[in-house]
mmCIF file of C-alpha atoms in Angstrom:
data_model
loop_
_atom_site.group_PDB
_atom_site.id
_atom_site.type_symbol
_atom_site.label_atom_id
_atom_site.label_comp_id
_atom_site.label_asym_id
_atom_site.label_seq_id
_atom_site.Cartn_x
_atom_site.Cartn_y
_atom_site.Cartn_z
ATOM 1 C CA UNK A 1 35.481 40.714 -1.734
ATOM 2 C CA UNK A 2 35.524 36.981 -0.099
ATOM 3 C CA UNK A 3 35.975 36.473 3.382
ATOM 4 C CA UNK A 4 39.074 34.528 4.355
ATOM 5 C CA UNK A 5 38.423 32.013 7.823
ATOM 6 C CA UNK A 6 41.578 30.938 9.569
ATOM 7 C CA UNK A 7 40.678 27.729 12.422
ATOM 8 C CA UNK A 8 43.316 26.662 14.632
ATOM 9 C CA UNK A 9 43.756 22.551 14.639
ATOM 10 C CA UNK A 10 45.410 19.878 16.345
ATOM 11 C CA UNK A 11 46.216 16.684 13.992
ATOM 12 C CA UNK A 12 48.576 14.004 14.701
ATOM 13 C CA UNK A 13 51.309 16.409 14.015
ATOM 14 C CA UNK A 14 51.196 20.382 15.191
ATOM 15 C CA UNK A 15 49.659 22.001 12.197
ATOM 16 C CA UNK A 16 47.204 24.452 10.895
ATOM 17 C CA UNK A 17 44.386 24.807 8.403
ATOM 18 C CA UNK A 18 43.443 28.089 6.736
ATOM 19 C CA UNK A 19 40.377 28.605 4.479
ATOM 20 C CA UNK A 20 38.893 30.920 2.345
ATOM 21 C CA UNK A 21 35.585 30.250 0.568
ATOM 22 C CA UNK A 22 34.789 28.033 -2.172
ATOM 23 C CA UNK A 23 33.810 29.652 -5.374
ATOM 24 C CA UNK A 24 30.628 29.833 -6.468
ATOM 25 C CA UNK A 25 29.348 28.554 -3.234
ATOM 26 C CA UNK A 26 27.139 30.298 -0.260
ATOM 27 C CA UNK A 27 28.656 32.048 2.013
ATOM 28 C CA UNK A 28 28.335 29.429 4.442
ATOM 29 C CA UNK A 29 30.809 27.427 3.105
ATOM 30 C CA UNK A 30 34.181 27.769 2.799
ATOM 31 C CA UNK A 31 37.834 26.303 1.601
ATOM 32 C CA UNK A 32 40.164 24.657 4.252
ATOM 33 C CA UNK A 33 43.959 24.751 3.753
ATOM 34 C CA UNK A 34 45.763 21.856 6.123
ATOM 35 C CA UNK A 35 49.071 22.001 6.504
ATOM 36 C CA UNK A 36 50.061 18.519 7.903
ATOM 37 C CA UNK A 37 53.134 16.355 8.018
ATOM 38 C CA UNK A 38 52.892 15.525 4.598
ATOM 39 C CA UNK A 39 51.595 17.803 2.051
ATOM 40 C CA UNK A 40 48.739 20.036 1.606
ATOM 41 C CA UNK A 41 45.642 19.622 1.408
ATOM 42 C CA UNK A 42 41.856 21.160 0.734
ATOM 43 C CA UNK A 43 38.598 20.346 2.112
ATOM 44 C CA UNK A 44 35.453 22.280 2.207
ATOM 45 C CA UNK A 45 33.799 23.322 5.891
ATOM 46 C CA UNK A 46 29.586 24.076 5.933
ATOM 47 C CA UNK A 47 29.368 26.630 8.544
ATOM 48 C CA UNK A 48 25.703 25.690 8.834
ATOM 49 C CA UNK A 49 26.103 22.246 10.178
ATOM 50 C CA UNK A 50 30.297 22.383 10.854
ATOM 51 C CA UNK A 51 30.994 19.576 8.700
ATOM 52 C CA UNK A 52 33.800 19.506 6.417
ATOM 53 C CA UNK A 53 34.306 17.011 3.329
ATOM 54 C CA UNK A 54 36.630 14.393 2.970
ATOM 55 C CA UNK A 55 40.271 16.097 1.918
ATOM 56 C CA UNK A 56 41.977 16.167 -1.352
ATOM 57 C CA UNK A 57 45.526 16.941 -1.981
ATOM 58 C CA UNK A 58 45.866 20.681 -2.743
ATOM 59 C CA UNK A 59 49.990 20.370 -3.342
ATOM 60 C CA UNK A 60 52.852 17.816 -2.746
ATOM 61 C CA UNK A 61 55.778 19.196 -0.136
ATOM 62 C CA UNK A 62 57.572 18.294 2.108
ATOM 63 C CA UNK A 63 56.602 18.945 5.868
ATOM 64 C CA UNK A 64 54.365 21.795 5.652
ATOM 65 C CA UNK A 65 53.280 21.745 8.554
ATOM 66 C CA UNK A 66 52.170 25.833 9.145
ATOM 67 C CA UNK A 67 50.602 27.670 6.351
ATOM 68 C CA UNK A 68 49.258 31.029 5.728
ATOM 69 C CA UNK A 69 47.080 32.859 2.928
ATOM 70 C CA UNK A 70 47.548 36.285 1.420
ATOM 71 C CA UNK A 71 45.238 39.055 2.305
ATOM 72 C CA UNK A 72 44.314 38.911 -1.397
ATOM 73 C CA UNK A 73 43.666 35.701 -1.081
ATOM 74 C CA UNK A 74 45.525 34.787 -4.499
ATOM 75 C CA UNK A 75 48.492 33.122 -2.522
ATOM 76 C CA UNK A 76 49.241 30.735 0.153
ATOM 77 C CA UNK A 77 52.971 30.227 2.031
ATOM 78 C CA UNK A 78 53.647 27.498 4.003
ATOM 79 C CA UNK A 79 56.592 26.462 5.868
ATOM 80 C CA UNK A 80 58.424 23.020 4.673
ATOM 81 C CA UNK A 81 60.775 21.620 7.601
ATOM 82 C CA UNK A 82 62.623 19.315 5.620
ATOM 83 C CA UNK A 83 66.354 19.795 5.910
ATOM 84 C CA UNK A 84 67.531 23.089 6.767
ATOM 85 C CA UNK A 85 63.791 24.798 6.040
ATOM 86 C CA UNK A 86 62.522 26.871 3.745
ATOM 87 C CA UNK A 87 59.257 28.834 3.028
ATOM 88 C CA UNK A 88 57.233 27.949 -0.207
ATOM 89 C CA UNK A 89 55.247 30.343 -2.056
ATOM 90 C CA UNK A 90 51.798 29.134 -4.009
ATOM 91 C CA UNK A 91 49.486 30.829 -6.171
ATOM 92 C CA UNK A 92 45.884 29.106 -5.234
ATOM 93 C CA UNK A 93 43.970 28.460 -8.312
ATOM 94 C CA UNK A 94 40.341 30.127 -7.555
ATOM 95 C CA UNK A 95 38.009 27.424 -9.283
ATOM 96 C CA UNK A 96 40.083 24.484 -7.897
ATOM 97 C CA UNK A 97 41.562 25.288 -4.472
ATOM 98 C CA UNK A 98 44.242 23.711 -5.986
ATOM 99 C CA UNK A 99 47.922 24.626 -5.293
ATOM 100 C CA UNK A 100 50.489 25.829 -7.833
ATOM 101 C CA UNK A 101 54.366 26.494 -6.672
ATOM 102 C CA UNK A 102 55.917 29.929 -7.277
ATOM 103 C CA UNK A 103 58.873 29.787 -5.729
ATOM 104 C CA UNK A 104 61.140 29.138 -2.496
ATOM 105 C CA UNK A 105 63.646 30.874 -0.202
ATOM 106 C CA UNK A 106 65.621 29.783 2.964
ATOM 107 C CA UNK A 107 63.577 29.701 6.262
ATOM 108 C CA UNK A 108 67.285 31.680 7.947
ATOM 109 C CA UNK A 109 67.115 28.774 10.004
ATOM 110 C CA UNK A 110 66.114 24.533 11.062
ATOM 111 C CA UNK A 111 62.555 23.531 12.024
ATOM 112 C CA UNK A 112 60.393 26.214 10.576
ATOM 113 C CA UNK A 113 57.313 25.867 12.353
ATOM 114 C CA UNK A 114 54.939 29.238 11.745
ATOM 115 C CA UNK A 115 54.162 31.311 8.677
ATOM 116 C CA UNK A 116 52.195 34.545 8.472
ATOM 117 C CA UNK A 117 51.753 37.511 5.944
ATOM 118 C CA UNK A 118 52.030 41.233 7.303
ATOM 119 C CA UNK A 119 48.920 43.243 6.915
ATOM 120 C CA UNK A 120 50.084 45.040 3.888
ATOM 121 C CA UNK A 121 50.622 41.806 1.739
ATOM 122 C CA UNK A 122 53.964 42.496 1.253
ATOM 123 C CA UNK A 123 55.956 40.519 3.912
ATOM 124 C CA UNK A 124 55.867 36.908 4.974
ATOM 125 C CA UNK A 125 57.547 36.165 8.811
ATOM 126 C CA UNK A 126 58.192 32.848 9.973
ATOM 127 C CA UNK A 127 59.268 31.295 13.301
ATOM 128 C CA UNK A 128 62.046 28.768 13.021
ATOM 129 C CA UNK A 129 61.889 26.086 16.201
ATOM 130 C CA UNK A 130 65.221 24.223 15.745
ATOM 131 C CA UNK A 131 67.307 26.819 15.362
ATOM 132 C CA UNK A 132 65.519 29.150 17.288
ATOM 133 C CA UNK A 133 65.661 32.179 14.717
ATOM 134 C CA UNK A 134 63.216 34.532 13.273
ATOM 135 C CA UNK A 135 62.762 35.271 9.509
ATOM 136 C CA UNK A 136 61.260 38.020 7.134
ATOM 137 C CA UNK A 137 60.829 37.442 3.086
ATOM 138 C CA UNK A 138 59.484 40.142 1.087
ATOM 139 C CA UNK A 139 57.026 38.995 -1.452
ATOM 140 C CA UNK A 140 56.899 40.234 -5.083
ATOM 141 C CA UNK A 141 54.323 41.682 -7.395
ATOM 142 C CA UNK A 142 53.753 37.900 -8.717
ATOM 143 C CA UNK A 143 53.163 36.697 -5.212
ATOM 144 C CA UNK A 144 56.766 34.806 -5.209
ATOM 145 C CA UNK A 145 59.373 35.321 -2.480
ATOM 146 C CA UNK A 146 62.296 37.576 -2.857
ATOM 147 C CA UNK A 147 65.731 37.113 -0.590
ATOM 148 C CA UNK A 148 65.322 37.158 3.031
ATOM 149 C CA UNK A 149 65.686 40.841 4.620
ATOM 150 C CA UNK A 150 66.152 39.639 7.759
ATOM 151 C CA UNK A 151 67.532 37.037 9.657
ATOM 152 C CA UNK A 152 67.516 37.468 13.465
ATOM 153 C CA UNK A 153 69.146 34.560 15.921
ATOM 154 C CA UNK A 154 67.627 34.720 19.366
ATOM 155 C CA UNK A 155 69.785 33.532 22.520
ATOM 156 C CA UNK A 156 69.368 32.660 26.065
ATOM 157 C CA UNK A 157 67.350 30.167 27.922
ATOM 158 C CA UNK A 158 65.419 29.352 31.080
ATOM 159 C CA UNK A 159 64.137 26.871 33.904
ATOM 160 C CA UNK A 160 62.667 23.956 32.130
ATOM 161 C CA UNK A 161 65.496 21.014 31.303
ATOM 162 C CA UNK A 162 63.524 19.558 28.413
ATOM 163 C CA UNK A 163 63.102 22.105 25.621
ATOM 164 C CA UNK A 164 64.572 25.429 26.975
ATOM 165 C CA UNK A 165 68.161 25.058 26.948
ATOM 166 C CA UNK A 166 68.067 27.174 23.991
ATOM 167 C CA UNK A 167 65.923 29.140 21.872
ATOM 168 C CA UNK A 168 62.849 27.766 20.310
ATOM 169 C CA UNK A 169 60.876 30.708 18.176
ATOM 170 C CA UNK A 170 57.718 29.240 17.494
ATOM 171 C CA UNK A 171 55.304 32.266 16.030
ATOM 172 C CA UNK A 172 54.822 35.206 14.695
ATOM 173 C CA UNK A 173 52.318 38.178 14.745
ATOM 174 C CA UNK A 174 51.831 41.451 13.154
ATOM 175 C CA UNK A 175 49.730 44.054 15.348
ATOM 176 C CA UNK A 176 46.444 45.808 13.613
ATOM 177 C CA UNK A 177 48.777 48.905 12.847
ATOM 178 C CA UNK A 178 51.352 46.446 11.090
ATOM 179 C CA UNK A 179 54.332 48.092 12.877
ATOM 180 C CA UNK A 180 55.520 45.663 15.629
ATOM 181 C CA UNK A 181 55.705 41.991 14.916
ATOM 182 C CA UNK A 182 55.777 39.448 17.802
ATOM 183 C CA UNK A 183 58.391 36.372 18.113
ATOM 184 C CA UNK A 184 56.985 33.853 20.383
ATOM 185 C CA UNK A 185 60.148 32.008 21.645
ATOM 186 C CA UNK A 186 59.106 28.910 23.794
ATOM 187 C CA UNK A 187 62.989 28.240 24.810
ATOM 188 C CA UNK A 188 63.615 31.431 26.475
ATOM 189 C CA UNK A 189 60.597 32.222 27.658
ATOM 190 C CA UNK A 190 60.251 35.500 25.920
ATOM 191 C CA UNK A 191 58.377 37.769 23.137
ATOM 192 C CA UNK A 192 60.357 39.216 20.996
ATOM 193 C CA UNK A 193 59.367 42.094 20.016
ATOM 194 C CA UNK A 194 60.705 43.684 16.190
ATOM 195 C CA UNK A 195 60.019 47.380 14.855
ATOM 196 C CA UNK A 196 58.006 46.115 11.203
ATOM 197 C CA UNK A 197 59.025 47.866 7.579
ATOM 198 C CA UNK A 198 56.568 46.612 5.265
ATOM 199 C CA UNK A 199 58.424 48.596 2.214
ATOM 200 C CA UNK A 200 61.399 46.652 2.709
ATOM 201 C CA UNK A 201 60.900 43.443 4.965
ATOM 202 C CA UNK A 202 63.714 44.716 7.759
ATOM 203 C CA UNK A 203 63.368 43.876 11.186
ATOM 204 C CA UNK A 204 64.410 46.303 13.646
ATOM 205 C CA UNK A 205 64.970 45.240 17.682
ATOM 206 C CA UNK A 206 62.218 47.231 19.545
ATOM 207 C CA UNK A 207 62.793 49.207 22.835
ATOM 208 C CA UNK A 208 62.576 46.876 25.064
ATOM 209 C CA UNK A 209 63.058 43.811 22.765
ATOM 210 C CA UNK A 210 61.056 41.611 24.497
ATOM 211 C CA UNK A 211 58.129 40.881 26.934
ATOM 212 C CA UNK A 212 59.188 38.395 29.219
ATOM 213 C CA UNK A 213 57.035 35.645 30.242
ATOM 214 C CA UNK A 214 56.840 33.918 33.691
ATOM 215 C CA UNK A 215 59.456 31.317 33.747
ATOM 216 C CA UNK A 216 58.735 27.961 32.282
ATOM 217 C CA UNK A 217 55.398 28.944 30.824
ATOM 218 C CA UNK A 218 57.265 28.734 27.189
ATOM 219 C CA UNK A 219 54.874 31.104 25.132
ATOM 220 C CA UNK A 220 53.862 29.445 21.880
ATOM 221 C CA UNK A 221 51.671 31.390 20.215
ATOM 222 C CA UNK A 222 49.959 34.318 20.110
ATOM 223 C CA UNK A 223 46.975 36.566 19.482
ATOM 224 C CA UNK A 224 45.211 39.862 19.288
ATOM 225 C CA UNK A 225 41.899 40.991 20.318
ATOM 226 C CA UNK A 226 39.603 42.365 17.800
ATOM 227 C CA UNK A 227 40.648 46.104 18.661
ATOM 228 C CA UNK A 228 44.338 45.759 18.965
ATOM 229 C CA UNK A 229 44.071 46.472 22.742
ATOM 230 C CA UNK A 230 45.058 43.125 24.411
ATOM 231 C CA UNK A 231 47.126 40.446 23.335
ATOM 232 C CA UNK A 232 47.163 36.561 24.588
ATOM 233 C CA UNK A 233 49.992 33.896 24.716
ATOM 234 C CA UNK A 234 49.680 30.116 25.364
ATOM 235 C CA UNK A 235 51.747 28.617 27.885
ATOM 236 C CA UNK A 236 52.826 25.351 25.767
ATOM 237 C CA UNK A 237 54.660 24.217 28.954
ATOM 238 C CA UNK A 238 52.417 24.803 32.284
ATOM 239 C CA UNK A 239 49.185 25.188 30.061
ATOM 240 C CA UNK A 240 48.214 28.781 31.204
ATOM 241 C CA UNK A 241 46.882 31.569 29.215
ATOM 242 C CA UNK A 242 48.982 35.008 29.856
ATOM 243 C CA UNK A 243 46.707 38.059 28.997
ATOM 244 C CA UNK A 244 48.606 41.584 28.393
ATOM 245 C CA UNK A 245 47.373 45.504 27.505
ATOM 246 C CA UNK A 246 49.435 46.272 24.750
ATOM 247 C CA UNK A 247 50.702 49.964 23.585
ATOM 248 C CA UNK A 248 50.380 49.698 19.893
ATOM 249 C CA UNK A 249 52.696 53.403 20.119
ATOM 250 C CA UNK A 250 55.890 51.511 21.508
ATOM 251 C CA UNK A 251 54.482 48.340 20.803
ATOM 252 C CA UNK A 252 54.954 46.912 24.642
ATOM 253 C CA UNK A 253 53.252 44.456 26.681
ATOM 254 C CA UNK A 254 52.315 44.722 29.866
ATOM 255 C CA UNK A 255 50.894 41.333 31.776
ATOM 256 C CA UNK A 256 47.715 41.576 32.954
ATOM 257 C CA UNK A 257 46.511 37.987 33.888
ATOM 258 C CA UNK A 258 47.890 34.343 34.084
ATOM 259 C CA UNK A 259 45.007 31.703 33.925
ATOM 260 C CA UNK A 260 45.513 28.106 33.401
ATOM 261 C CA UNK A 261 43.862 26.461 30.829
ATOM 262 C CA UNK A 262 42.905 23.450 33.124
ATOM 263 C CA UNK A 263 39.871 22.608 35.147
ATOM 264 C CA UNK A 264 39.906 23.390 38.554
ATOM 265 C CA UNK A 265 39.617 20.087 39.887
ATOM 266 C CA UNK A 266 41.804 18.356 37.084
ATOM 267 C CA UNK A 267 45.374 17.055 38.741
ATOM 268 C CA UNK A 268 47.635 18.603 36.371
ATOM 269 C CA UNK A 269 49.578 15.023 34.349
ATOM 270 C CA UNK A 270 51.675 15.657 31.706
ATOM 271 C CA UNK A 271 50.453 17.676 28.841
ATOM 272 C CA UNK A 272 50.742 20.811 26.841
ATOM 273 C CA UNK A 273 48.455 23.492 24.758
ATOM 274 C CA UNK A 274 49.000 24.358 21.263
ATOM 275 C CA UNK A 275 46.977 26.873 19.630
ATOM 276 C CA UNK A 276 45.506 30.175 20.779
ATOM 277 C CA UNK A 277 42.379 32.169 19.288
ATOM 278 C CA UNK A 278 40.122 35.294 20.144
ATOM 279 C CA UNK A 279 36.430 35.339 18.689
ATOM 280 C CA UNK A 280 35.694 37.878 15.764
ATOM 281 C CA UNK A 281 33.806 39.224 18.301
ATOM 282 C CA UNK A 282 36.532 39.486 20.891
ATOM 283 C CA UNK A 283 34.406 38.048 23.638
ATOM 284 C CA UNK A 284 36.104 34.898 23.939
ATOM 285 C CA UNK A 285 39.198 33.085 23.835
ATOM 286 C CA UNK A 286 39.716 29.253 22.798
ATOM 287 C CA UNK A 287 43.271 27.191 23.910
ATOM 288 C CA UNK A 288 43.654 24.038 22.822
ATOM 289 C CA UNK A 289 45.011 21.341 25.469
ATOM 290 C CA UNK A 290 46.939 18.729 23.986
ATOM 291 C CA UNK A 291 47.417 14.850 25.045
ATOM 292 C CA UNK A 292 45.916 13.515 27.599
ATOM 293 C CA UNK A 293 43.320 16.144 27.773
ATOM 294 C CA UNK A 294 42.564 16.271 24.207
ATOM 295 C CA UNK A 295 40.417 19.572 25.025
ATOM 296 C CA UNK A 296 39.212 23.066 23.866
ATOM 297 C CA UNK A 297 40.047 25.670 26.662
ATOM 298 C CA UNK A 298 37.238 28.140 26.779
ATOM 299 C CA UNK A 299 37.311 31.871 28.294
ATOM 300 C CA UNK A 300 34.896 34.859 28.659
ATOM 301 C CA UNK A 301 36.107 38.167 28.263
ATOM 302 C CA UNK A 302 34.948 41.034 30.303
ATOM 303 C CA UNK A 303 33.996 44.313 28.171
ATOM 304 C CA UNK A 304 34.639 46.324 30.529
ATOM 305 C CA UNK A 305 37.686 45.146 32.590
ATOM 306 C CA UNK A 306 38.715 42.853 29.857
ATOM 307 C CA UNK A 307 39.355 39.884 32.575
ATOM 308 C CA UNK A 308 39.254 36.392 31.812
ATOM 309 C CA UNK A 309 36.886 33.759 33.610
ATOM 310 C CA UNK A 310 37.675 30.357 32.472
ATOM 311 C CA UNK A 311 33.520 29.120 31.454
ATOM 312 C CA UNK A 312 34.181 25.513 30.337
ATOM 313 C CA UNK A 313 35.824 23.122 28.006
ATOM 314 C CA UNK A 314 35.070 21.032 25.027
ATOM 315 C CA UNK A 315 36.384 17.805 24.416
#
């Protein structure tokens, strides 16, 4: 079975590159999905030396600026903001890398900015930013997208004047026992939190519906630890890191810690962070800082009190 590698990036425009390795080729190596303001493309990273090769185009559409693969790693999704959204479904061609359309369905909503594929294969969930709405599609035997099962609007808003006057859902997440998915909404600063069928793509409110995050933090996105146990948000807005326990039986949060993703001695100027990851081997956590810091947030984790000690950054 091949390994799929999914790297968090920060391009000219928000996006995200997913990759999966390149046929015939050592394990080292493997095939890089960017999603970017324009089309698709493929490139090819060497693990041994972390070089990648110059990118082709992998499929022409419009604004994909998220995309995700299929745990079978037959089919990619990506998100296309033009217009009113949609989500686009591709079969990947295994020799080439190369990008074939299926199919596409309604986003439920403006500015879809975040794909992903429940554990089972048989859902995709997106996050839709201008409209602030929340999305599931079940997928069909082919790999194609059926009509949406769900289309959920969130409301409210909180302290910051710029961007959360309304809602802005920005991610999604499945937990390790696919039953609770996780709405990042940056405008409200909230979680939302949905009950997960996989058989038929519903969403389902939990109880609570939400973990609510400390105002104007706006959470952006989101991630588990290896074992299910913890889960961290980026603070887009005051560039912190919010670490929670998490009760994969009601499928709540609890905050733990609040850490900003900033040097000590660095005078906080305008800025925000963008993308959020946990090591395979859950003992660290990366956050990328955006303009002017143009930086790689980088965070131990305790094994025993699972804590977070901030241990340096990378340009």
């Amino acid at each position: 079975m091949r390994n799929f590698l999914y790297l968090g990036a920060l391009l000219l425009l928000p996006s995200v590159v997913s990759a999966q390795p390149s046929i015939g080729a050592k394990p080292e190596k493997y095939r890089v999905y960017l999603g970017t303001g324009k089309n698709i493309y493929q490139t090819e990273l060497d693990l041994k030396d972390g070089t990648m090769s110059k990118p082709m185009l992998a499929a022409e559409v419009a604004n994909p600026s998220f995309v995700a693969i299929h745990p079978n790693h037959k089919f990619l999704y990506s998100v296309s903001e033009k217009d009113k959204g949609s989500i686009v479904a591709f079969a990947i061609d295994a020799k080439t890398g190369n990008l074939t359309m299926l199919n596409s369905q309604s986003a439920g909503g403006s500015g879809p900015c975040h794909v992903t594929v429940d554990r089972t294969g048989k859902v995709v969930l997106a996050a839709n930013y201008g409209s602030g709405s929340c999305t599931s599609i079940p997928i069909k035997a082919d790999g194609s997208l059926g009509e949406p099962a769900s289309v959920i609007q969130h409301k409210g808003q909180s302290i910051n004047p710029g961007n959360q006057q309304g809602p802005h859902a920005h991610s999604f997440n499945v937990d390790k026992a696919n039953k609770f998915a996780f709405c990042c909404d940056l405008g409200i600063d909230k979680v939302m939190v949905y009950r997960l069928d996989s058989a038929t793509g519903k969403l389902t409110p939990n109880d609570p519906p939400a973990f609510v995050t400390p105002p104007g933090s706006g959470p952006r996105h989101f991630a588990f630890s290896p074992d299910g146990k913890t889960a961290y948000i980026n603070g887009e807005i005051n560039m912190t890191l919010i670490a929670c326990d998490y009760d994969a039986d009601k499928g709540v949060l609890t905050q733990k810690q609040v850490i900003s993703t900033l040097p000590k001695d660095e005078t906080r100027k305008k800025g925000s962070t963008a993308e959020v990851v946990v090591h395979p081997a859950g003992r660290f956590v990366y956050v990328s800082n955006r303009d002017p810091y143009n930086s790689i947030a980088i965070f131990s984790i305790d094994p025993k009190t699972r804590e977070l000690t901030a241990v340096g950054h990378e340009a």
